[in-house]
XYZ file of C-alpha atoms in Angstrom:
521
model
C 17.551 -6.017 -6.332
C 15.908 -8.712 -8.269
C 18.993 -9.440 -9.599
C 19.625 -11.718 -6.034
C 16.555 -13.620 -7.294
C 17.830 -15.162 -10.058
C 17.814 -18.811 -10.571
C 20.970 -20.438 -12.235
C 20.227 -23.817 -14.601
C 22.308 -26.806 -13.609
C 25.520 -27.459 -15.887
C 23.744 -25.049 -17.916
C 21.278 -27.670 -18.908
C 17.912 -27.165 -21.042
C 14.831 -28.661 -19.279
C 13.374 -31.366 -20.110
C 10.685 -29.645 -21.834
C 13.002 -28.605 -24.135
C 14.405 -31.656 -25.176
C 10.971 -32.677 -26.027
C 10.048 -30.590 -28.670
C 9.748 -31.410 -32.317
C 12.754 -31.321 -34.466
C 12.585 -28.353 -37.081
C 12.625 -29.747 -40.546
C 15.921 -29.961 -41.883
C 14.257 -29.495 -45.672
C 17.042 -26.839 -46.762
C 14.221 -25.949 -49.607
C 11.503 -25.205 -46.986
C 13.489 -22.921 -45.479
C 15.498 -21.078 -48.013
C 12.815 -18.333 -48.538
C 12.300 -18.023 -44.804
C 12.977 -14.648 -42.648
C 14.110 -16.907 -39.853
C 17.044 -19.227 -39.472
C 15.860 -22.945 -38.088
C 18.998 -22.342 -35.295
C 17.480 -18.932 -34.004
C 13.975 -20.065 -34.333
C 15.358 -23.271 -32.151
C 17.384 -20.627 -30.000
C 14.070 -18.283 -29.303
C 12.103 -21.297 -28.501
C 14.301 -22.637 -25.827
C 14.754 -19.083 -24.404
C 10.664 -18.733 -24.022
C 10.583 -22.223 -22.510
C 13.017 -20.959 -19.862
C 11.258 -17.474 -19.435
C 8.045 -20.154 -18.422
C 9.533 -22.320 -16.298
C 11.476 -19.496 -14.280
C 9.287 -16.750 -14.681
C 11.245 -14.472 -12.261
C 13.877 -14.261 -15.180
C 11.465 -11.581 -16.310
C 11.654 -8.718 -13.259
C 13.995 -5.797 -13.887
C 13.637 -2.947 -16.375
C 16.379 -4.874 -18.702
C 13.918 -7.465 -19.915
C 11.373 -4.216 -21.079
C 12.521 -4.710 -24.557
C 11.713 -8.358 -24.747
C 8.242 -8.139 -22.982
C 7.064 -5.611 -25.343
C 7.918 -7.316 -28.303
C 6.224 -10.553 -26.860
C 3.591 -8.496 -26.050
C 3.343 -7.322 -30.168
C 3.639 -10.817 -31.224
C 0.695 -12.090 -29.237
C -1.106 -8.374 -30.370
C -0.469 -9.964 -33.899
C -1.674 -13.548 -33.292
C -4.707 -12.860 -31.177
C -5.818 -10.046 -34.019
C -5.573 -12.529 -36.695
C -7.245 -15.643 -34.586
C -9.929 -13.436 -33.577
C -8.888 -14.040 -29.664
C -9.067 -10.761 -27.406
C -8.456 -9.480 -24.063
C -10.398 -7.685 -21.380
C -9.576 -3.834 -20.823
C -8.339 -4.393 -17.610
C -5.618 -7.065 -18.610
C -4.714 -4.966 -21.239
C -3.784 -2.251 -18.995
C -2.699 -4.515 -16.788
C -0.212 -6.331 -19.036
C 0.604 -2.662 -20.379
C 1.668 -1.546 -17.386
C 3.800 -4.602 -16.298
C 5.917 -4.101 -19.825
C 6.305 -0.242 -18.950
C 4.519 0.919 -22.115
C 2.581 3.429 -20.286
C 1.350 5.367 -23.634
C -0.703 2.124 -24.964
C -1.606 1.725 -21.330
C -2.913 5.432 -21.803
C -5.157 4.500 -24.418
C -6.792 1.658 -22.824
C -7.195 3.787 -19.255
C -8.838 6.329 -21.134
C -11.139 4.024 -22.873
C -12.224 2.523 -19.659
C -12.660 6.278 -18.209
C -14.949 7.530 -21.339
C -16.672 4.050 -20.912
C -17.318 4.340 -17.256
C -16.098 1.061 -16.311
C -14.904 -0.106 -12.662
C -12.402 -2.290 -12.585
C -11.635 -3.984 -9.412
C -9.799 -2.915 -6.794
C -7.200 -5.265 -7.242
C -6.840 -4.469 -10.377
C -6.270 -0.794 -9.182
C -3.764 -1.476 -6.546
C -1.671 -3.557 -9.057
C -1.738 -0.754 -11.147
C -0.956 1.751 -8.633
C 2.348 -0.586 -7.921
C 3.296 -0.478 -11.381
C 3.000 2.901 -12.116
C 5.209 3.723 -9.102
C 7.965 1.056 -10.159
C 9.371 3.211 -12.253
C 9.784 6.082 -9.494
C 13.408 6.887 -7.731
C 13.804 5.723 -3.703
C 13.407 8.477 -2.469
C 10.427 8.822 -3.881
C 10.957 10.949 -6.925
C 9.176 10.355 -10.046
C 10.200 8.324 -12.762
C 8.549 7.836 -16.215
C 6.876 11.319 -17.033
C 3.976 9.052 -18.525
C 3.553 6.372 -15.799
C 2.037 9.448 -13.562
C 0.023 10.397 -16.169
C -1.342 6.628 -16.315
C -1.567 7.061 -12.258
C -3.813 10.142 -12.540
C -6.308 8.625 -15.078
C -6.636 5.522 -12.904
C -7.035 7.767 -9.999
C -9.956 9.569 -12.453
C -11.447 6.171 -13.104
C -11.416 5.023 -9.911
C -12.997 8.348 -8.040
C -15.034 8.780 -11.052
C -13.770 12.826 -10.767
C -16.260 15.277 -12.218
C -13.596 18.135 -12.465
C -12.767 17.496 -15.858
C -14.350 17.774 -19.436
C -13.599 14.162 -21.477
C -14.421 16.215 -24.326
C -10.731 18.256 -23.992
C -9.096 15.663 -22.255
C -7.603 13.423 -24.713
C -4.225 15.475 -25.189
C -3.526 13.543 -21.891
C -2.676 11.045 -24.830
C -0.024 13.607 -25.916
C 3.636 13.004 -25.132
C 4.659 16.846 -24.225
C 3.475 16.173 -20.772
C 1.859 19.380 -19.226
C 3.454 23.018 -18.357
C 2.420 23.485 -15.111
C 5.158 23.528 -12.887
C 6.365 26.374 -10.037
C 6.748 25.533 -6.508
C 4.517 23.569 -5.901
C 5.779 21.157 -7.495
C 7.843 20.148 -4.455
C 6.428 17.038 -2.427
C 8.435 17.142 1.067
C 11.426 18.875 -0.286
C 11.460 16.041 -3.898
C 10.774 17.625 -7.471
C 7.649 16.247 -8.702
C 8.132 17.304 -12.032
C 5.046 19.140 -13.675
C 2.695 16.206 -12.529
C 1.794 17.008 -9.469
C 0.758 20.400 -7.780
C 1.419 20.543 -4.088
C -1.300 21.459 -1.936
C -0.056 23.192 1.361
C 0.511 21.277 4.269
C -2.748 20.920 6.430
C -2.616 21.006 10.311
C -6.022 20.574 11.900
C -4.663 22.216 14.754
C -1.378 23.277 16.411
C -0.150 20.897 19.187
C -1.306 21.478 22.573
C 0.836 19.454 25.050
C 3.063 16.929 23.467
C 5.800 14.689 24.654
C 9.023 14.759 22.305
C 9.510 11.056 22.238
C 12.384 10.876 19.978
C 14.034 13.707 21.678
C 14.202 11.541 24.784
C 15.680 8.416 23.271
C 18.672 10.352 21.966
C 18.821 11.976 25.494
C 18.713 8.090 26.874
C 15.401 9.410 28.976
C 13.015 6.951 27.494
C 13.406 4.866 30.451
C 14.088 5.492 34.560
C 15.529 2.327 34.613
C 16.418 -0.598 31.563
C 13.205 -2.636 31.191
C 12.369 -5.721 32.307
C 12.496 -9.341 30.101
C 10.077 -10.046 28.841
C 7.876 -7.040 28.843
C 5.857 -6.975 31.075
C 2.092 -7.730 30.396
C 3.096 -8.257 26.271
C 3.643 -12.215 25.116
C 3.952 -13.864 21.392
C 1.361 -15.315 20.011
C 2.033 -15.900 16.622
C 5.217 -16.169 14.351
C 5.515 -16.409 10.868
C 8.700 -17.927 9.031
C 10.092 -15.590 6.832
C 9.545 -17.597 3.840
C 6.106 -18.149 4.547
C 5.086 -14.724 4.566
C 3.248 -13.342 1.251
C 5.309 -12.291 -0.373
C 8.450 -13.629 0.936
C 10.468 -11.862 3.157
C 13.984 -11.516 4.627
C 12.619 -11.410 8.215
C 10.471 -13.440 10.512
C 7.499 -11.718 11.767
C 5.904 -12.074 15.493
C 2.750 -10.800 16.904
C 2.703 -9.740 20.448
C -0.550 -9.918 21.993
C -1.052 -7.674 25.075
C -2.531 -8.345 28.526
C -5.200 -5.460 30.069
C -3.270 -2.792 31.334
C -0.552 -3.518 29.456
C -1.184 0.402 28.488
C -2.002 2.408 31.961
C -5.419 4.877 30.289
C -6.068 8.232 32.073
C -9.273 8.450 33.122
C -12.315 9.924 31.152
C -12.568 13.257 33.608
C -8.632 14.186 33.069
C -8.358 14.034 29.428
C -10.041 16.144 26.733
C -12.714 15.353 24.926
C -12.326 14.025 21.187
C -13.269 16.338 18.317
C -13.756 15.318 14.485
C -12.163 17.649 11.693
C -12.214 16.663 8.107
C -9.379 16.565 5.717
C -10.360 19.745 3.113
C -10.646 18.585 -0.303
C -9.842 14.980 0.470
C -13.583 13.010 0.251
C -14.113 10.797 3.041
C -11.159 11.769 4.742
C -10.772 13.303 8.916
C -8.817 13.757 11.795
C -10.430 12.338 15.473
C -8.075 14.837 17.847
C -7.077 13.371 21.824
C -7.723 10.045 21.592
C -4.585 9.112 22.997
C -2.649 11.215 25.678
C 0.924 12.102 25.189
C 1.517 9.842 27.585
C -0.501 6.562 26.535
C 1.565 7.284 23.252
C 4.455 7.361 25.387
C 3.650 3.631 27.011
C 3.093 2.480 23.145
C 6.376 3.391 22.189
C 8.365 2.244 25.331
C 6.405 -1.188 24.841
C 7.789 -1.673 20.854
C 11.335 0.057 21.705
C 11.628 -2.648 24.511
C 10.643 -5.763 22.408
C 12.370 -4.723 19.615
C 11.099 -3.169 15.837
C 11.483 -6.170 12.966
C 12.584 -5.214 10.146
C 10.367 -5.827 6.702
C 11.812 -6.178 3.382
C 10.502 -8.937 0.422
C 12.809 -11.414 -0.816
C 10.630 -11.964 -3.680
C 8.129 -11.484 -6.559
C 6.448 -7.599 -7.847
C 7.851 -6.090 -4.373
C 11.576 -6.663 -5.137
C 11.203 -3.766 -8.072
C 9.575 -1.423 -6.327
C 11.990 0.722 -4.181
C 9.920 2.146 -0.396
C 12.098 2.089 1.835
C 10.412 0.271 4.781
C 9.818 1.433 8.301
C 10.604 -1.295 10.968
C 7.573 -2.477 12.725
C 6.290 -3.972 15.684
C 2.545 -6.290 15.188
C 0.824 -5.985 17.912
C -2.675 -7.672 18.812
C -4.253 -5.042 21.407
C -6.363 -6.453 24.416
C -10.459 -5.784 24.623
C -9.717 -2.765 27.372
C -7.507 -0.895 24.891
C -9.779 -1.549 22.141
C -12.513 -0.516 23.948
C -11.473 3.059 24.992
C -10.066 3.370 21.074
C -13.690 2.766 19.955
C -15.513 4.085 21.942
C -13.430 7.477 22.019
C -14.022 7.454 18.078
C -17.849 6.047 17.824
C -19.249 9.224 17.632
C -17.170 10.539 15.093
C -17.082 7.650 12.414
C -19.569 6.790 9.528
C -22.363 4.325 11.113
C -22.203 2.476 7.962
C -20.246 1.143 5.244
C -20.024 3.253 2.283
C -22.247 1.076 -0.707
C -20.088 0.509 -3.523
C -21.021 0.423 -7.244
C -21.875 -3.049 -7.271
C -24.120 -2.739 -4.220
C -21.662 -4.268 -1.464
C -21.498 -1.931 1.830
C -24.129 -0.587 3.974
C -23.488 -2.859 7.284
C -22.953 -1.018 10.492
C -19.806 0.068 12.585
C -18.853 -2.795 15.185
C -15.099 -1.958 16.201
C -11.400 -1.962 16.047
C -9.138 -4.731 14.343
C -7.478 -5.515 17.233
C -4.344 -6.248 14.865
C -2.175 -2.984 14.905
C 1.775 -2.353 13.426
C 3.403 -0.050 15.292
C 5.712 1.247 12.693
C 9.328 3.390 13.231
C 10.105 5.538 9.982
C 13.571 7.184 10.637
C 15.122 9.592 8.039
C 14.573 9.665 4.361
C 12.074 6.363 5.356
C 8.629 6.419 3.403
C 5.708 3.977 2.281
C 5.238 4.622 -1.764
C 1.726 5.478 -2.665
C -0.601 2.477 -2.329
C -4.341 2.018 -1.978
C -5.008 -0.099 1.211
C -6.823 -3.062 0.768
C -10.232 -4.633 3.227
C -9.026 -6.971 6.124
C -10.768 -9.503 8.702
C -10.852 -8.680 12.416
C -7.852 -10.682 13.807
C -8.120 -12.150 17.399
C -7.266 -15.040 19.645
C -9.157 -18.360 19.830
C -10.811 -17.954 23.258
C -10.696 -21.410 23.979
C -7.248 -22.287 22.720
C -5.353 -18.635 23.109
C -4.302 -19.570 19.222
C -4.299 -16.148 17.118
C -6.347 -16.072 14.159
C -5.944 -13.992 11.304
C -9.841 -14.154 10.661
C -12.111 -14.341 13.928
C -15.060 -14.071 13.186
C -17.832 -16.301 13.768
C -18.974 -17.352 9.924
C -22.685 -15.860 10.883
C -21.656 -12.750 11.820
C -18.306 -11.612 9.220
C -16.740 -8.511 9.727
C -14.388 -6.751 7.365
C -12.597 -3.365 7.369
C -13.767 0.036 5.403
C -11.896 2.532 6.788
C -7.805 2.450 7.676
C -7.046 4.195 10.732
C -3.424 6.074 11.637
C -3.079 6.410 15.245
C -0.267 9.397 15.479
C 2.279 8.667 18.639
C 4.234 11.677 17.931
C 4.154 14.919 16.430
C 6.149 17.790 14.939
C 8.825 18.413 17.980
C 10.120 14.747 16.746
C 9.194 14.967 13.328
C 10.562 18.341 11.071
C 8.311 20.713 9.435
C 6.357 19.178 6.560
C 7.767 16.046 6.333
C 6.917 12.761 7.460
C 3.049 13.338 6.652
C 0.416 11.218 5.325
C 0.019 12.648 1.772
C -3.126 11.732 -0.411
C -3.201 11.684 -4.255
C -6.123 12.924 -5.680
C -7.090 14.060 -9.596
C -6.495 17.991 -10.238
C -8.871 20.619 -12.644
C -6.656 19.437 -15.401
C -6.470 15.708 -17.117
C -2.690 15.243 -16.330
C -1.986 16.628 -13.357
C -2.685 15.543 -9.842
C -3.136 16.937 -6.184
C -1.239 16.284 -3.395
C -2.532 16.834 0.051
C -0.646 16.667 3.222
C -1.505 15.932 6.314
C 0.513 16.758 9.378
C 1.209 14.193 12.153
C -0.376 15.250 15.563
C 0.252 12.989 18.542
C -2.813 11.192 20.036
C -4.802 12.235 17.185
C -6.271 9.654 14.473
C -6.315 9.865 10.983
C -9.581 7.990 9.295
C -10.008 7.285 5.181
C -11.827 4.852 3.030
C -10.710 1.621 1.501
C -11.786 -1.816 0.820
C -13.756 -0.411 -2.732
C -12.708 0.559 -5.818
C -14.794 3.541 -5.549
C -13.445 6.080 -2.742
C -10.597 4.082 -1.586
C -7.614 7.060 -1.978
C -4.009 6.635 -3.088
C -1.720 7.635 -0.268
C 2.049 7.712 1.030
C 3.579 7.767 4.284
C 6.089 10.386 2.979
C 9.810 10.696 4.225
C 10.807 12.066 6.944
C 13.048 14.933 7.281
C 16.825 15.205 8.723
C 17.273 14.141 12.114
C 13.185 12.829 12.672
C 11.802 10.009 13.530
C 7.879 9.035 13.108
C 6.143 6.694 15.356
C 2.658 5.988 13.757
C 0.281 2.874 14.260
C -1.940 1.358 11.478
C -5.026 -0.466 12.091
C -8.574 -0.718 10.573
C -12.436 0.275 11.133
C -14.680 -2.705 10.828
C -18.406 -3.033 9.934
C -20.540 -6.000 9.327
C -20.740 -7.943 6.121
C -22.935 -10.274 6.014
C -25.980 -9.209 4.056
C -23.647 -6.823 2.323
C -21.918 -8.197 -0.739
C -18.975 -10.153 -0.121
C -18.929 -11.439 3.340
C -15.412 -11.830 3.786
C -12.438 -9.276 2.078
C -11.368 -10.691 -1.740
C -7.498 -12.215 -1.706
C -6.932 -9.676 -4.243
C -7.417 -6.965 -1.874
C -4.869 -8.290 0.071
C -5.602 -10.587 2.105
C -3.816 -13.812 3.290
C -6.056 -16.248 5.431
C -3.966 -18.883 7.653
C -1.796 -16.469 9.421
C 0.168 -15.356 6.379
C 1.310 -11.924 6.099
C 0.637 -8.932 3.992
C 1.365 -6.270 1.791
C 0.404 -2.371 1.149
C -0.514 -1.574 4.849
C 2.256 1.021 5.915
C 0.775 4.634 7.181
């Protein structure tokens, strides 16, 4: 794809740089004894000059060859000048050239030394390590997982393994661990990853087959009204003004109370908390939602339409998800409240502390910013780690939506992401279309994955916003014939006093109403 990104020169011109630059001598003596011929040196100079000025030139696995070589010569010139580089731009630039073994050394240094990098820092390197992997989610480069499972060691700071016998993870004979479990959702993982079974935390009670009735034609009695009824935009983004770029406009549709009809408290059951076995931090809030409140969701986003999502430019056009079509919706206070307050009294009071101190304020609600996303067959979101985000709202004077609306004395960001599941396994087929964590195994090389089954009304809840406890995840395919209607939306706490009082851009987040990236479920 990032072939369509490519920018032609006029006439096939030089710039004007170029034309600048001093002539090479023209001594034939000088140069007689020389390695390099004046016209290549002339030739390589006005190919670099390019490479700077159109730096997108340099995406796709065909320039590999020439970033690694760059990447020796500037090795060479900084070990002679006595210049250096941080550890985590040396991994980072690593990574970005595809030489995952000297990215392998410099992870592993950082993990025997201790040091947090931050999580920015991770969640480019999570992207980069998965660049190499096939669409359907497959893994590529043997090594790049092994570079994902020590930065998944570094970053959980994993006690299961001895550094003392871990350095054949430097090795290039990759591990001999693989049987059956090796399958991930029907893909061959390769002998990287061990699959851990499926996990349910309970069957489904009563469930409404959602996708079953819009092949049937059942979703509605009659065709909807336009415009929906009690939904209205309040925002749109361009689709070049989204970060990064993308091929679609965006809209937010902010809804009115009632828009979604609640059953009262003394008809519905009562939510119950179950954690996530051997995934830290990580549970299930059961019956938050009736089938038929996830019903009303659904109907609402089929009716106004799913937008599509795919980037037009930069890192994201090498990466290969293949993105779920979503619909942004900005959920009124009555909605938000029963959401809350039906998982208060399950979720952590407080903000886990991080390693640099930052965390620690208390639980205060729901980002009232949700997508609504549609994976159909095959669709998936490639492993990420999710990034912290502001509470989004409307101006109450003005109705204006605001990506960030809170008052600047009393900043709240996001800690925990929350999955809202609309439907469940009579729409979805066996083991597929789960949200699948990625955690280090007993052995240096080798990581876990852990599964967890989509049950409608229920709510997933995990860490992020940290480097420390913030979990690689997917939104893995689903199967033949399925179709997975999940939402995605945040748990905020207070900030101020806290650290950082607002999320860091490099955690994702784009103030002024831009968009987004990493945040599929």
């Amino acid at each position: 794809m990032g072939k369509n990104n490519k920018r032609k020169r006029p006439n096939g011109n030089v710039p004007s740089q170029i034309s600048k630059l001093p002539t090479p001598p023209s001594d034939s003596s000088s140069s007689t004894n020389r390695l390099i011929d004046v016209d290549d040196l002339e030739c390589t100079i006005n190919v670099l000059e390019i490479l700077c000025e159109f730096p997108e030139e340099l995406s796709g696995k065909e320039m590999k060859d020439l970033k690694r070589k760059v990447h020796e010569l500037y090795r060479v010139m900084a070990e002679g000048s006595g210049l250096g580089a941080s550890l985590t731009s040396k991994i980072s630039t690593a990574l970005s050239d595809y030489r995952f073994t000297d990215a392998l050394i410099h992870l592993f240094e950082m993990y025997t030394r201790n040091l947090q990098p931050k999580l920015g820092a991770l969640q480019r390197w999570v992207r980069e390590c998965d660049a190499t992997s096939g669409a359907d989610g497959s893994p590529g480069d043997p090594e790049a997982l092994k570079c994902l499972d020590l930065i998944l060691r570094i970053a959980n700071k994993s006690q299961k393994s001895n550094v003392s016998t871990d350095k054949k993870v430097l090795g290039t004979n990759g591990v001999s661990t693989k049987d059956e479990s090796t399958l991930v959702d029907g893909r061959d993982m390769g002998e990287v990853i061990r699959r851990k079974q499926v996990w349910k935390a309970r069957e489904q009670n009563e469930e409404i087959q959602i996708w079953k009735m819009i092949k049937e034609g059942t979703l509605f009695d009659t065709p909807p009204p336009t415009p929906y009824p009690n939904f209205r935009a309040v925002h749109h983004v361009l689709a070049a003004d989204r970060k990064p770029p993308n091929l679609y406009d965006s809209t937010v549709y902010g809804s009115s109370p009632g828009a979604i009809s609640l059953s009262p408290s003394s008809s519905r059951p009562m939510p119950s908390k179950i954690d996530v076995p051997e995934v830290p931090g990580a549970f299930v809030v059961l019956d938050v939602f009736t089938p038929e409140e996830c019903l009303q969701i659904v109907r609402a986003a089929e009716s106004i339409g799913w937008e599509s999502d795919e980037a037009a430019s930069g890192s994201a056009l090498t990466k290969n998800s293949i993105l779920a079509k979503n619909f942004v919706w900005l959920a009124d206070p009555s909605f938000l409240s029963h959401f809350y307050q039906s998982i208060l009294p399950h979720v952590p009071p407080n903000a886990p502390i991080s390693v640099d101190g930052n965390g620690g304020g208390k639980v205060r609600g729901i980002n009232a910013r949700f997508r609504v996303y549609q994976y159909t067959q095959n669709q998936l979101y490639r492993p990420h780690i999710d990034g912290a985000w502001p509470a989004a709202g409307l101006d109450p004077k003005t109705g204006e939506y605001i990506h960030d609306s809170s008052p600047p004395e009393d900043p709240l960001w996001s800690r925990y992401t929350l999955l809202v599941y609309l439907n469940g396994e009579g729409d979805i087929p066996k083991d597929t279309g789960c949200t699948t964590f990625f955690l280090p195994s007993d052995k240096m090389g080798v990581m876990e994955s852990h599964s967890v089954r989509p049950i409608q009304g229920a709510v997933l809840c995990f860490p992020h916003g940290d480097t420390l406890g913030s979990l690689l995840h997917e939104g893995s395919a689903v199967g033949e014939g399925g179709v997975k209607y999940v939402i995605r939306t945040d748990l905020l706490y207070e900030a101020k006093g806290f650290g950082q009082f607002k999320p860091p851009a490099s955690a994702g987040v784009k103030v002024g109403g831009k968009d987004e990236e990493g945040i599929g479920g």
